[in-house]
Short mmCIF file of C-alpha atoms in Angstrom, two decimals:
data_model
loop_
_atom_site.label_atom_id
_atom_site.label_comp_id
_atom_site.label_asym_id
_atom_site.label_seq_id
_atom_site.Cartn_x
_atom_site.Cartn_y
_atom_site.Cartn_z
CA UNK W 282 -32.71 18.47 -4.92
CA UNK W 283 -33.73 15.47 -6.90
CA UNK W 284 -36.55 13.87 -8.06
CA UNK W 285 -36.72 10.01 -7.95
CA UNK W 286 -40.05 8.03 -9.18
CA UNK W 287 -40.91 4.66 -6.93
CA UNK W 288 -43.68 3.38 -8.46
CA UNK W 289 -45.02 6.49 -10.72
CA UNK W 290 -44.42 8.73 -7.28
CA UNK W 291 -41.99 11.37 -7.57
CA UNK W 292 -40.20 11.41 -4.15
CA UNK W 293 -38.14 15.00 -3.04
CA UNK W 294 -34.68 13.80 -2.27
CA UNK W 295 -31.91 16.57 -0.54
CA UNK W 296 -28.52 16.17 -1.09
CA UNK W 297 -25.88 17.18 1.90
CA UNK W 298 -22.72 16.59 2.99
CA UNK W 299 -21.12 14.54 5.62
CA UNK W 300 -20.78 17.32 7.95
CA UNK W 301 -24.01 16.69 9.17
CA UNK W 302 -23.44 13.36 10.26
CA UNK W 303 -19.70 13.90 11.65
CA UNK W 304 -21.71 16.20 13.77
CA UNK W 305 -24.00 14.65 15.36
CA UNK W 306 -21.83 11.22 16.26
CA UNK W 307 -21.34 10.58 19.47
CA UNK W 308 -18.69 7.65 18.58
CA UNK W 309 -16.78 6.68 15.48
CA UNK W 310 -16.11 3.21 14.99
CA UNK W 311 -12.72 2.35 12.83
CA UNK W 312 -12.98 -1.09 10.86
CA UNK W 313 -10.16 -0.73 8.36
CA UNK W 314 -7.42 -2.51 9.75
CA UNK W 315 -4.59 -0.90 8.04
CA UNK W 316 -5.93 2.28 8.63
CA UNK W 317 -3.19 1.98 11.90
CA UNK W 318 -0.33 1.75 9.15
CA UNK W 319 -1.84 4.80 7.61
CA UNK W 320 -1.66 7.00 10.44
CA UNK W 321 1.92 5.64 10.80
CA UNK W 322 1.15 4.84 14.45
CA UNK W 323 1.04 0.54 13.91
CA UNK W 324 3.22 -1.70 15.62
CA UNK W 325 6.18 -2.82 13.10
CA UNK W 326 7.70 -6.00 13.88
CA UNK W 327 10.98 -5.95 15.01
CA UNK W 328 11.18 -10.05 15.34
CA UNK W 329 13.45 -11.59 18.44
CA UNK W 330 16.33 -10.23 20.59
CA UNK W 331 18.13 -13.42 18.98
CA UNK W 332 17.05 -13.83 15.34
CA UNK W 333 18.94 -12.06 12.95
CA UNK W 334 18.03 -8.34 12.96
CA UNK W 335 15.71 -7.77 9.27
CA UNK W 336 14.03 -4.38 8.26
CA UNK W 337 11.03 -3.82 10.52
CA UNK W 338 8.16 -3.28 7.52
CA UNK W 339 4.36 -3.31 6.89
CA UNK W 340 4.45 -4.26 3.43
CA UNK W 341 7.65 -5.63 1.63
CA UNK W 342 8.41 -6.40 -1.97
CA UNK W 343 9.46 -10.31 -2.88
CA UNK W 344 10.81 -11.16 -6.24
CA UNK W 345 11.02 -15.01 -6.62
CA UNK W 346 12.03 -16.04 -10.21
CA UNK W 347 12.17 -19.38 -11.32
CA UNK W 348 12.86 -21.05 -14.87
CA UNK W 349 10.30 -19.80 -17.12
CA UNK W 350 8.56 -16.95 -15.31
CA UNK W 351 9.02 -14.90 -12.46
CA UNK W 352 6.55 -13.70 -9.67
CA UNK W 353 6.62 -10.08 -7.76
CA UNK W 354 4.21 -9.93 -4.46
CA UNK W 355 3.75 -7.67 -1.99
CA UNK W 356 4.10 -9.32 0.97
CA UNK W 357 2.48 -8.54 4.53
CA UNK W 358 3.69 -8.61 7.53
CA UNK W 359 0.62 -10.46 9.04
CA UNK W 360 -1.64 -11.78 6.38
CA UNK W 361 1.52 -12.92 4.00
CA UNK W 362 0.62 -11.98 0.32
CA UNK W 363 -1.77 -9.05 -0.77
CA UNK W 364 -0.77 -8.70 -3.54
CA UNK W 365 0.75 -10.57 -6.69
CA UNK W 366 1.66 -10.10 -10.00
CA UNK W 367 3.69 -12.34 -12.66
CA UNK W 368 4.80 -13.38 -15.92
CA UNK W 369 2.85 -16.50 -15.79
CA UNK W 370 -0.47 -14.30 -16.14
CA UNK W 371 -1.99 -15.31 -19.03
CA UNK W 372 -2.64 -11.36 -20.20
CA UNK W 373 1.44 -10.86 -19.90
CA UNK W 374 2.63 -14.14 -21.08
CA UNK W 375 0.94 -13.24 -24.66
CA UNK W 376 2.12 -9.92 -24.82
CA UNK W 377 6.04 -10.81 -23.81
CA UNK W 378 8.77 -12.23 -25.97
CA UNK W 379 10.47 -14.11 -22.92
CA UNK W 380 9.08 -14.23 -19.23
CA UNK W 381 12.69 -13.83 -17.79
CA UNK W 382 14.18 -11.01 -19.75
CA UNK W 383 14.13 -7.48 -18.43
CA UNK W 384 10.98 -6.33 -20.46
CA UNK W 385 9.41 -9.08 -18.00
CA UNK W 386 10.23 -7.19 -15.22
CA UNK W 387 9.18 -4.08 -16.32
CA UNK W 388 5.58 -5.16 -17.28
CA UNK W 389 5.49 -7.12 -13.95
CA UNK W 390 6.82 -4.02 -12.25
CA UNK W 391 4.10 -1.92 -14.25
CA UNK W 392 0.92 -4.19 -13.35
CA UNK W 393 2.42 -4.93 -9.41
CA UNK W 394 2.35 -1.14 -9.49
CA UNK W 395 -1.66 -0.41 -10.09
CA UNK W 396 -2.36 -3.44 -8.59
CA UNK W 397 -1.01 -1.44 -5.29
CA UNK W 398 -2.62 1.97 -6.26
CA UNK W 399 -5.67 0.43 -6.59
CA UNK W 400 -5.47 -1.00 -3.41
CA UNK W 401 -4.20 1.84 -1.49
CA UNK W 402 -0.97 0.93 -0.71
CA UNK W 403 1.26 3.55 -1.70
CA UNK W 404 4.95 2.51 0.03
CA UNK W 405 6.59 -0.79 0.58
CA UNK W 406 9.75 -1.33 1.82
CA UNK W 407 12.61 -2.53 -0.72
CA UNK W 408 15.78 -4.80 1.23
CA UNK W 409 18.53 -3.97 -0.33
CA UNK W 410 19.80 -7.88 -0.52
CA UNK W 411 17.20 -8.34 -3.43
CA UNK W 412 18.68 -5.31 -5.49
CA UNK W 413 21.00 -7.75 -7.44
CA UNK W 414 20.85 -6.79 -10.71
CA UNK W 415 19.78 -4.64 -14.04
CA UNK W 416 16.14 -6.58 -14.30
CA UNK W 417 15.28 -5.68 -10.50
CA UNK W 418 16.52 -2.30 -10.98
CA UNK W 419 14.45 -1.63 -14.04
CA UNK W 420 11.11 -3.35 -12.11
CA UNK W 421 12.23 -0.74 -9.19
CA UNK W 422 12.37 2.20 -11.79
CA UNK W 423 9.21 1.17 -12.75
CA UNK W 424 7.06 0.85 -10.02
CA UNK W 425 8.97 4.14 -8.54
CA UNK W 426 7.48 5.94 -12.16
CA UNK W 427 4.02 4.95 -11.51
CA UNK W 428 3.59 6.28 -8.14
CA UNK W 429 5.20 3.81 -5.37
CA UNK W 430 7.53 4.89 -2.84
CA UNK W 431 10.29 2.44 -2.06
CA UNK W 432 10.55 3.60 0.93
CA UNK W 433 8.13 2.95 4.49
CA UNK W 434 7.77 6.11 6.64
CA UNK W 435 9.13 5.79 9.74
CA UNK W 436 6.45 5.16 12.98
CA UNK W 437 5.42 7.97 14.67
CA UNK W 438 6.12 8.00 18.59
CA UNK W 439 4.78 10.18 20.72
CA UNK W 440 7.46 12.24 22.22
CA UNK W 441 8.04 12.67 26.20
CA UNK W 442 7.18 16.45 27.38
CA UNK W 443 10.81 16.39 27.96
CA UNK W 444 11.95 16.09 23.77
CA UNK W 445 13.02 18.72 22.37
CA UNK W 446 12.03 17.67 19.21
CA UNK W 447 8.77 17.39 17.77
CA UNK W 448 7.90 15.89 14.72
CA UNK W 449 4.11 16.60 12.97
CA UNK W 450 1.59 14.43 13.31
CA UNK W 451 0.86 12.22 10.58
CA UNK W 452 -3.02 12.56 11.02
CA UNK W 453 -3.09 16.52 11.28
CA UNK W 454 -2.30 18.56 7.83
CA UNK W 455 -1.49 21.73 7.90
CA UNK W 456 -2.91 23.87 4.45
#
């Protein structure tokens, strides 16, 4: 119990749990919209029967680099660009030597890394076509150290009665 004052009167306040509520609620209304990708049960795009055939993904990592600075993002499939991190960023910039070199992309790689944590993404998916060289490998290493996966899991689909196979639920743990 805890005592608040409103206006010099000392109010009785209980503290409980959420299993009160959970109980009692008829209907529970979902308004995260990634919540889908989550539960590993959202639609990935697989694009047209006549386009070239690309990674289906949620999120994906871009690495544009131009001149004088290069720019990581994580890139959506819907919305385009959640989230962004570069050498141009003023709190980077004074702390590098060179915005190119590879301590660039580890710093980038660092940031781009708790930018995602933060945000509650937790696995992107990596093409292989960008892995070109030592300074993308080390910005991989990085954000692989501080907690990203590289890798999407892949959608769960409910299997037919008839599989003989099948996989765990993504939304049910077992302790």
């Amino acid at each position: 119990m805890f005592r608040t004052c409103v206006n010099n009167l000392f109010i009785k306040r209980q503290v409980h749990g959420n299993a009160e509520i959970v109980q009692n609620c008829k209907e529970i209304r979902n308004r995260n919209p990634r919540n889908l990708e989550r539960l590993r049960i959202a639609r990935k795009p697989m694009g047209y029967a006549l386009d070239i055939y690309g990674q289906p993904y949620w999120h994906k990592l871009n690495i544009n680099r131009s001149q004088r600075y290069m720019t990581a993002e994580i890139y959506h499939f819907e919305n385009g660009p959640v989230i962004t991190a570069s050498s141009q960023e003023w709190g980077l910039k004074k702390q590098l030597y060179s915005t190119i070199d590879i301590m660039a992309y580890k710093f980038v790689g660092r940031v781009l890394a708790q930018r995602c944590l933060e945000s509650g993404i937790l696995e992107i998916c990596v093409e292989d076509a960008i892995i070109t060289g030592n300074k993308i490998k080390s910005l991989l290493d990085e954000m692989s150290e501080h907690g990203i996966c590289l890798q999407e899991p892949k959608r769960y689909k409910h299997p037919n009665s008839t599989h003989r196979y099948r996989p765990e639920k993504p939304w049910e743990t077992y302790e």
